[in-house]
Amino acid sequence: TKATSGINGAETKAQKAKGIDDTIELFTSDTLKGGAKKPEVVKVLCGNSGIDVDWLVEKFQLDLSLVARLGGHSAPRTHRGAERFPGMTI
């Protein structure tokens, strides 16, 4: 499976470096508003999202430094690389 648009994460190092104000709570709220049916799963996925994105960057030396705001998100949190198709880095 490919993350064609990038990978979402809240409170990541890339966001902090760019001065992006985002929180796990805001990401969770956005996800639930988007129609997620299992709040307990949303809480885990959103809660771990930032440290998971940071782990991918560090473990695999990925460039996910481009951060964009996509539909349904209240803050820029979709992390991408510089590849032609954003998710190809992942």
The first five atom37 places (N, CA, C, CB, O) and aatype in JSON, in Angstrom:
{
  "aatype": [16, 11, 0, 16, 15, 7, 9, 2, 7, 0, 6, 16, 11, 0, 5, 11, 0, 11, 7, 9, 3, 3, 16, 9, 6, 10, 13, 16, 15, 3, 16, 10, 11, 7, 7, 0, 11, 11, 14, 6, 19, 19, 11, 19, 10, 4, 7, 2, 15, 7, 9, 3, 19, 3, 17, 10, 19, 6, 11, 13, 5, 10, 3, 10, 15, 10, 19, 0, 1, 10, 7, 7, 8, 15, 0, 14, 1, 16, 8, 1, 7, 0, 6, 1, 13, 14, 7, 12, 16, 9],
  "atom_mask": [
    [1, 1, 1, 1, 1],
    [1, 1, 1, 1, 1],
    [1, 1, 1, 1, 1],
    [1, 1, 1, 1, 1],
    [1, 1, 1, 1, 1],
    [1, 1, 1, 0, 1],
    [1, 1, 1, 1, 1],
    [1, 1, 1, 1, 1],
    [1, 1, 1, 0, 1],
    [1, 1, 1, 1, 1],
    [1, 1, 1, 1, 1],
    [1, 1, 1, 1, 1],
    [1, 1, 1, 1, 1],
    [1, 1, 1, 1, 1],
    [1, 1, 1, 1, 1],
    [1, 1, 1, 1, 1],
    [1, 1, 1, 1, 1],
    [1, 1, 1, 1, 1],
    [1, 1, 1, 0, 1],
    [1, 1, 1, 1, 1],
    [1, 1, 1, 1, 1],
    [1, 1, 1, 1, 1],
    [1, 1, 1, 1, 1],
    [1, 1, 1, 1, 1],
    [1, 1, 1, 1, 1],
    [1, 1, 1, 1, 1],
    [1, 1, 1, 1, 1],
    [1, 1, 1, 1, 1],
    [1, 1, 1, 1, 1],
    [1, 1, 1, 1, 1],
    [1, 1, 1, 1, 1],
    [1, 1, 1, 1, 1],
    [1, 1, 1, 1, 1],
    [1, 1, 1, 0, 1],
    [1, 1, 1, 0, 1],
    [1, 1, 1, 1, 1],
    [1, 1, 1, 1, 1],
    [1, 1, 1, 1, 1],
    [1, 1, 1, 1, 1],
    [1, 1, 1, 1, 1],
    [1, 1, 1, 1, 1],
    [1, 1, 1, 1, 1],
    [1, 1, 1, 1, 1],
    [1, 1, 1, 1, 1],
    [1, 1, 1, 1, 1],
    [1, 1, 1, 1, 1],
    [1, 1, 1, 0, 1],
    [1, 1, 1, 1, 1],
    [1, 1, 1, 1, 1],
    [1, 1, 1, 0, 1],
    [1, 1, 1, 1, 1],
    [1, 1, 1, 1, 1],
    [1, 1, 1, 1, 1],
    [1, 1, 1, 1, 1],
    [1, 1, 1, 1, 1],
    [1, 1, 1, 1, 1],
    [1, 1, 1, 1, 1],
    [1, 1, 1, 1, 1],
    [1, 1, 1, 1, 1],
    [1, 1, 1, 1, 1],
    [1, 1, 1, 1, 1],
    [1, 1, 1, 1, 1],
    [1, 1, 1, 1, 1],
    [1, 1, 1, 1, 1],
    [1, 1, 1, 1, 1],
    [1, 1, 1, 1, 1],
    [1, 1, 1, 1, 1],
    [1, 1, 1, 1, 1],
    [1, 1, 1, 1, 1],
    [1, 1, 1, 1, 1],
    [1, 1, 1, 0, 1],
    [1, 1, 1, 0, 1],
    [1, 1, 1, 1, 1],
    [1, 1, 1, 1, 1],
    [1, 1, 1, 1, 1],
    [1, 1, 1, 1, 1],
    [1, 1, 1, 1, 1],
    [1, 1, 1, 1, 1],
    [1, 1, 1, 1, 1],
    [1, 1, 1, 1, 1],
    [1, 1, 1, 0, 1],
    [1, 1, 1, 1, 1],
    [1, 1, 1, 1, 1],
    [1, 1, 1, 1, 1],
    [1, 1, 1, 1, 1],
    [1, 1, 1, 1, 1],
    [1, 1, 1, 0, 1],
    [1, 1, 1, 1, 1],
    [1, 1, 1, 1, 1],
    [1, 1, 1, 1, 1]
  ],
  "atom_positions": [
    [[0.84, -1.18, 0.0], [0.0, 0.0, 0.0], [0.88, 1.24, 0.0], [-0.95, 0.0, 1.2], [1.88, 1.29, 0.71]],
    [[0.5, 2.22, -0.79], [1.25, 3.48, -0.85], [0.41, 4.61, -0.28], [1.68, 3.8, -2.3], [-0.8, 4.7, -0.52]],
    [[1.06, 5.46, 0.46], [0.41, 6.67, 0.97], [0.6, 7.75, -0.09], [1.02, 7.13, 2.38], [1.57, 8.51, -0.04]],
    [[-0.3, 7.81, -1.06], [-0.07, 8.66, -2.22], [-0.01, 10.15, -1.93], [-1.12, 8.41, -3.22], [0.67, 10.88, -2.64]],
    [[-0.71, 10.6, -0.92], [-0.7, 12.04, -0.6], [0.32, 12.38, 0.47], [-2.07, 12.48, -0.15], [0.66, 13.55, 0.65]],
    [[0.81, 11.38, 1.18], [1.72, 11.6, 2.29], [1.2, 10.85, 3.5], [0.0, 0.0, 0.0], [0.36, 9.97, 3.39]],
    [[1.7, 11.21, 4.65], [1.29, 10.56, 5.9], [0.99, 11.63, 6.94], [2.39, 9.58, 6.42], [1.75, 12.58, 7.11]],
    [[-0.13, 11.45, 7.61], [-0.57, 12.45, 8.58], [0.02, 12.2, 9.96], [-2.08, 12.46, 8.66], [0.11, 11.07, 10.42]],
    [[0.42, 13.28, 10.6], [0.93, 13.21, 11.96], [0.78, 14.54, 12.66], [0.0, 0.0, 0.0], [0.96, 15.6, 12.04]],
    [[0.46, 14.5, 13.94], [0.31, 15.71, 14.74], [1.44, 15.8, 15.76], [-1.07, 15.74, 15.44], [1.88, 14.79, 16.31]],
    [[1.89, 17.01, 16.0], [2.97, 17.3, 16.96], [4.3, 16.67, 16.53], [2.58, 16.78, 18.34], [5.05, 16.17, 17.36]],
    [[4.58, 16.7, 15.22], [5.83, 16.13, 14.72], [6.97, 17.15, 14.81], [5.65, 15.66, 13.27], [6.74, 18.35, 14.99]],
    [[8.17, 16.66, 14.69], [9.34, 17.53, 14.69], [9.3, 18.48, 13.49], [10.64, 16.7, 14.67], [9.68, 19.65, 13.6]],
    [[8.85, 17.98, 12.33], [8.78, 18.83, 11.13], [7.78, 19.96, 11.34], [8.38, 17.99, 9.9], [8.05, 21.1, 10.95]],
    [[6.64, 19.67, 11.95], [5.66, 20.73, 12.24], [6.25, 21.75, 13.19], [4.37, 20.12, 12.83], [6.13, 22.96, 12.97]],
    [[6.88, 21.29, 14.24], [7.47, 22.2, 15.23], [8.53, 23.08, 14.59], [8.07, 21.42, 16.4], [8.6, 24.28, 14.88]],
    [[9.35, 22.5, 13.71], [10.41, 23.27, 13.05], [9.83, 24.37, 12.15], [11.3, 22.34, 12.23], [10.47, 25.39, 11.93]],
    [[8.63, 24.14, 11.64], [7.99, 25.12, 10.76], [7.03, 26.04, 11.51], [7.25, 24.4, 9.66], [6.39, 26.9, 10.9]],
    [[6.93, 25.88, 12.82], [6.06, 26.72, 13.62], [4.58, 26.4, 13.44], [0.0, 0.0, 0.0], [3.72, 27.26, 13.67]],
    [[4.28, 25.18, 13.04], [2.88, 24.76, 12.84], [2.3, 24.33, 14.18], [2.79, 23.59, 11.8], [2.81, 23.43, 14.85]],
    [[1.22, 24.99, 14.55], [0.55, 24.7, 15.82], [-0.51, 23.63, 15.57], [-0.09, 25.99, 16.42], [-1.56, 23.91, 15.0]],
    [[-0.24, 22.42, 16.0], [-1.16, 21.3, 15.83], [-1.11, 20.46, 17.1], [-0.81, 20.45, 14.56], [-0.1, 20.43, 17.8]],
    [[-2.2, 19.78, 17.38], [-2.24, 18.94, 18.57], [-2.89, 17.6, 18.23], [-3.01, 19.64, 19.71], [-3.62, 17.47, 17.25]],
    [[-2.61, 16.64, 19.06], [-3.25, 15.33, 18.93], [-4.76, 15.48, 19.1], [-2.68, 14.32, 19.98], [-5.54, 14.82, 18.4]],
    [[-5.17, 16.33, 20.02], [-6.6, 16.54, 20.26], [-7.3, 17.1, 19.02], [-6.81, 17.48, 21.44], [-8.4, 16.67, 18.69]],
    [[-6.65, 18.06, 18.34], [-7.23, 18.64, 17.14], [-7.3, 17.6, 16.01], [-6.41, 19.86, 16.69], [-8.31, 17.52, 15.3]],
    [[-6.25, 16.81, 15.85], [-6.23, 15.75, 14.84], [-7.34, 14.74, 15.13], [-4.85, 15.05, 14.8], [-8.05, 14.31, 14.22]],
    [[-7.49, 14.37, 16.39], [-8.53, 13.43, 16.79], [-9.91, 14.0, 16.46], [-8.43, 13.11, 18.29], [-10.76, 13.29, 15.91]],
    [[-10.13, 15.26, 16.79], [-11.41, 15.91, 16.51], [-11.7, 15.93, 15.0], [-11.42, 17.34, 17.07], [-12.81, 15.62, 14.58]],
    [[-10.7, 16.31, 14.2], [-10.86, 16.34, 12.75], [-11.23, 14.96, 12.21], [-9.58, 16.85, 12.08], [-12.1, 14.83, 11.35]],
    [[-10.58, 13.95, 12.72], [-10.81, 12.58, 12.25], [-12.22, 12.1, 12.6], [-9.77, 11.63, 12.84], [-12.89, 11.46, 11.79]],
    [[-12.64, 12.41, 13.81], [-14.0, 12.02, 14.22], [-15.05, 12.78, 13.41], [-14.2, 12.28, 15.72], [-16.08, 12.21, 13.05]],
    [[-14.8, 14.06, 13.13], [-15.73, 14.84, 12.31], [-15.81, 14.28, 10.89], [-15.3, 16.31, 12.26], [-16.84, 14.39, 10.22]],
    [[-14.72, 13.67, 10.46], [-14.67, 13.09, 9.11], [-15.47, 11.8, 8.98], [0.0, 0.0, 0.0], [-15.6, 11.27, 7.88]],
    [[-16.01, 11.31, 10.08], [-16.87, 10.14, 10.0], [-16.29, 8.85, 10.54], [0.0, 0.0, 0.0], [-16.88, 7.78, 10.34]],
    [[-15.17, 8.93, 11.21], [-14.59, 7.7, 11.8], [-15.6, 7.07, 12.74], [-13.26, 8.02, 12.55], [-16.26, 7.77, 13.51]],
    [[-15.73, 5.76, 12.68], [-16.76, 5.05, 13.44], [-16.27, 4.43, 14.74], [-17.35, 3.97, 12.58], [-17.08, 3.99, 15.56]],
    [[-14.96, 4.39, 14.94], [-14.42, 3.74, 16.14], [-13.51, 4.72, 16.89], [-13.63, 2.45, 15.77], [-12.31, 4.75, 16.65]],
    [[-14.09, 5.51, 17.8], [-13.31, 6.52, 18.52], [-12.09, 5.95, 19.24], [-14.18, 7.21, 19.52], [-11.06, 6.63, 19.34]],
    [[-12.19, 4.73, 19.74], [-11.05, 4.14, 20.45], [-9.86, 3.9, 19.52], [-11.46, 2.83, 21.13], [-8.71, 4.01, 19.93]],
    [[-10.14, 3.57, 18.26], [-9.08, 3.38, 17.27], [-8.51, 4.74, 16.86], [-9.61, 2.61, 16.03], [-7.3, 4.89, 16.73]],
    [[-9.39, 5.7, 16.66], [-8.96, 7.06, 16.3], [-8.01, 7.61, 17.36], [-10.17, 7.99, 16.13], [-6.99, 8.21, 17.03]],
    [[-8.36, 7.41, 18.6], [-7.53, 7.93, 19.7], [-6.11, 7.35, 19.64], [-8.17, 7.59, 21.06], [-5.14, 8.08, 19.85]],
    [[-5.99, 6.08, 19.37], [-4.67, 5.44, 19.29], [-3.92, 5.92, 18.05], [-4.82, 3.9, 19.26], [-2.75, 6.31, 18.14]],
    [[-4.58, 5.9, 16.9], [-3.9, 6.29, 15.66], [-3.45, 7.74, 15.69], [-4.82, 6.06, 14.46], [-2.31, 8.05, 15.33]],
    [[-4.33, 8.64, 16.11], [-3.96, 10.06, 16.17], [-2.94, 10.3, 17.29], [-5.2, 10.93, 16.39], [-2.01, 11.1, 17.13]],
    [[-3.12, 9.63, 18.4], [-2.22, 9.8, 19.53], [-0.79, 9.37, 19.25], [0.0, 0.0, 0.0], [0.16, 9.93, 19.79]],
    [[-0.63, 8.37, 18.39], [0.71, 7.87, 18.05], [1.26, 8.47, 16.77], [0.68, 6.38, 17.92], [2.42, 8.23, 16.42]],
    [[0.45, 9.25, 16.07], [0.82, 9.69, 14.73], [2.12, 10.49, 14.66], [-0.29, 10.52, 14.16], [2.95, 10.25, 13.78]],
    [[2.3, 11.42, 15.56], [3.5, 12.26, 15.52], [4.78, 11.49, 15.77], [0.0, 0.0, 0.0], [5.75, 11.62, 15.03]],
    [[4.77, 10.68, 16.8], [5.98, 9.9, 17.09], [6.22, 8.85, 16.02], [5.87, 9.22, 18.47], [7.37, 8.47, 15.77]],
    [[5.15, 8.38, 15.38], [5.32, 7.41, 14.29], [5.94, 8.06, 13.06], [3.98, 6.79, 13.92], [6.82, 7.47, 12.43]],
    [[5.5, 9.25, 12.71], [6.1, 9.97, 11.58], [7.57, 10.27, 11.88], [5.33, 11.29, 11.28], [8.44, 10.06, 11.03]],
    [[7.85, 10.74, 13.09], [9.24, 11.03, 13.46], [10.09, 9.77, 13.41], [9.29, 11.65, 14.87], [11.25, 9.83, 13.01]],
    [[9.53, 8.63, 13.81], [10.26, 7.35, 13.77], [10.59, 6.98, 12.32], [9.43, 6.23, 14.44], [11.71, 6.56, 12.03]],
    [[9.63, 7.12, 11.42], [9.88, 6.81, 10.01], [11.02, 7.66, 9.46], [8.62, 7.03, 9.18], [11.9, 7.15, 8.77]],
    [[10.99, 8.95, 9.78], [12.04, 9.87, 9.31], [13.4, 9.43, 9.83], [11.73, 11.31, 9.76], [14.37, 9.36, 9.07]],
    [[13.49, 9.13, 11.12], [14.77, 8.78, 11.72], [15.24, 7.37, 11.35], [14.67, 8.9, 13.23], [16.41, 7.18, 11.01]],
    [[14.36, 6.4, 11.4], [14.72, 5.0, 11.16], [15.14, 4.76, 9.71], [13.56, 4.09, 11.52], [16.11, 4.05, 9.44]],
    [[14.39, 5.36, 8.77], [14.64, 5.1, 7.35], [15.24, 6.29, 6.62], [13.35, 4.7, 6.68], [15.36, 6.28, 5.4]],
    [[15.61, 7.31, 7.38], [16.22, 8.52, 6.82], [15.38, 9.08, 5.67], [17.63, 8.22, 6.33], [15.9, 9.43, 4.62]],
    [[14.06, 9.17, 5.9], [13.15, 9.71, 4.91], [13.08, 11.23, 5.01], [11.75, 9.1, 5.07], [13.17, 11.8, 6.09]],
    [[12.91, 11.85, 3.86], [12.65, 13.29, 3.85], [11.14, 13.47, 3.83], [13.33, 14.0, 2.63], [10.51, 13.34, 2.78]],
    [[10.56, 13.76, 4.97], [9.13, 14.08, 5.06], [8.97, 15.5, 5.59], [8.39, 13.05, 5.98], [8.08, 15.78, 6.4]],
    [[9.83, 16.38, 5.12], [9.89, 17.74, 5.65], [8.85, 18.67, 5.05], [11.24, 18.3, 5.42], [8.62, 19.76, 5.59]],
    [[8.21, 18.29, 3.96], [7.16, 19.12, 3.39], [5.86, 18.78, 4.12], [7.02, 18.9, 1.85], [5.48, 17.61, 4.18]],
    [[5.2, 19.78, 4.66], [3.98, 19.56, 5.43], [2.87, 20.39, 4.81], [4.19, 19.92, 6.94], [3.0, 21.61, 4.64]],
    [[1.76, 19.71, 4.47], [0.65, 20.39, 3.8], [-0.65, 20.18, 4.57], [0.51, 19.88, 2.36], [-0.81, 19.22, 5.32]],
    [[-1.56, 21.09, 4.35], [-2.91, 20.96, 4.91], [-3.83, 20.44, 3.81], [-3.43, 22.34, 5.49], [-4.06, 21.12, 2.81]],
    [[-4.35, 19.25, 3.99], [-5.26, 18.66, 3.02], [-6.69, 18.72, 3.55], [-4.87, 17.2, 2.71], [-6.92, 19.09, 4.7]],
    [[-7.64, 18.36, 2.71], [-9.05, 18.43, 3.05], [-9.4, 17.72, 4.35], [0.0, 0.0, 0.0], [-8.92, 16.62, 4.62]],
    [[-10.23, 18.36, 5.14], [-10.69, 17.78, 6.39], [-9.79, 18.03, 7.58], [0.0, 0.0, 0.0], [-10.13, 17.69, 8.71]],
    [[-8.63, 18.62, 7.34], [-7.68, 18.88, 8.42], [-7.72, 20.36, 8.8], [-6.25, 18.47, 8.0], [-7.83, 21.23, 7.94]],
    [[-7.62, 20.62, 10.09], [-7.62, 22.0, 10.59], [-6.23, 22.61, 10.63], [-8.21, 22.04, 11.97], [-6.09, 23.81, 10.86]],
    [[-5.22, 21.8, 10.39], [-3.84, 22.27, 10.42], [-3.03, 21.49, 9.38], [-3.21, 22.1, 11.85], [-3.43, 20.39, 8.99]],
    [[-1.92, 22.05, 8.93], [-1.04, 21.29, 8.04], [-0.45, 20.1, 8.82], [0.1, 22.2, 7.47], [0.25, 20.29, 9.81]],
    [[-0.73, 18.87, 8.36], [-0.2, 17.69, 9.05], [0.09, 16.53, 8.12], [-1.15, 17.25, 10.11], [0.44, 15.44, 8.57]],
    [[-0.07, 16.75, 6.8], [0.26, 15.69, 5.86], [1.72, 15.86, 5.45], [-0.68, 15.72, 4.61], [2.08, 16.84, 4.79]],
    [[2.54, 14.91, 5.85], [3.98, 14.96, 5.63], [4.33, 14.27, 4.32], [4.75, 14.31, 6.8], [3.87, 13.17, 4.03]],
    [[5.17, 14.96, 3.54], [5.54, 14.47, 2.22], [7.02, 14.66, 1.99], [4.74, 15.18, 1.13], [7.7, 15.43, 2.68]],
    [[7.5, 13.94, 1.0], [8.87, 14.14, 0.54], [8.86, 14.97, -0.73], [0.0, 0.0, 0.0], [7.81, 15.48, -1.13]],
    [[10.0, 15.1, -1.35], [10.13, 15.94, -2.54], [9.93, 15.16, -3.83], [11.49, 16.61, -2.55], [10.16, 15.7, -4.92]],
    [[9.51, 13.91, -3.74], [9.28, 13.1, -4.94], [8.19, 13.71, -5.8], [8.9, 11.66, -4.55], [7.41, 14.54, -5.33]],
    [[8.13, 13.31, -7.07], [7.1, 13.82, -7.97], [5.72, 13.53, -7.45], [7.26, 13.22, -9.35], [4.85, 14.41, -7.47]],
    [[5.5, 12.31, -6.99], [4.24, 11.94, -6.35], [4.51, 11.92, -4.87], [3.69, 10.56, -6.86], [5.3, 11.1, -4.41]],
    [[3.89, 12.8, -4.09], [4.26, 13.03, -2.7], [4.45, 11.79, -1.83], [3.25, 13.87, -2.08], [5.39, 11.74, -1.03]],
    [[3.59, 10.81, -1.97], [3.69, 9.64, -1.11], [4.76, 8.64, -1.49], [0.0, 0.0, 0.0], [5.0, 7.69, -0.76]],
    [[5.4, 8.85, -2.63], [6.42, 7.89, -3.09], [7.6, 7.78, -2.13], [6.92, 8.28, -4.47], [8.24, 6.73, -2.07]],
    [[7.89, 8.81, -1.4], [8.96, 8.74, -0.42], [8.68, 7.66, 0.6], [9.15, 10.09, 0.28], [9.58, 6.95, 1.04]],
    [[7.41, 7.55, 0.98], [7.0, 6.57, 1.98], [6.97, 5.21, 1.37], [5.63, 6.92, 2.57], [6.65, 4.23, 2.05]]
  ]
}
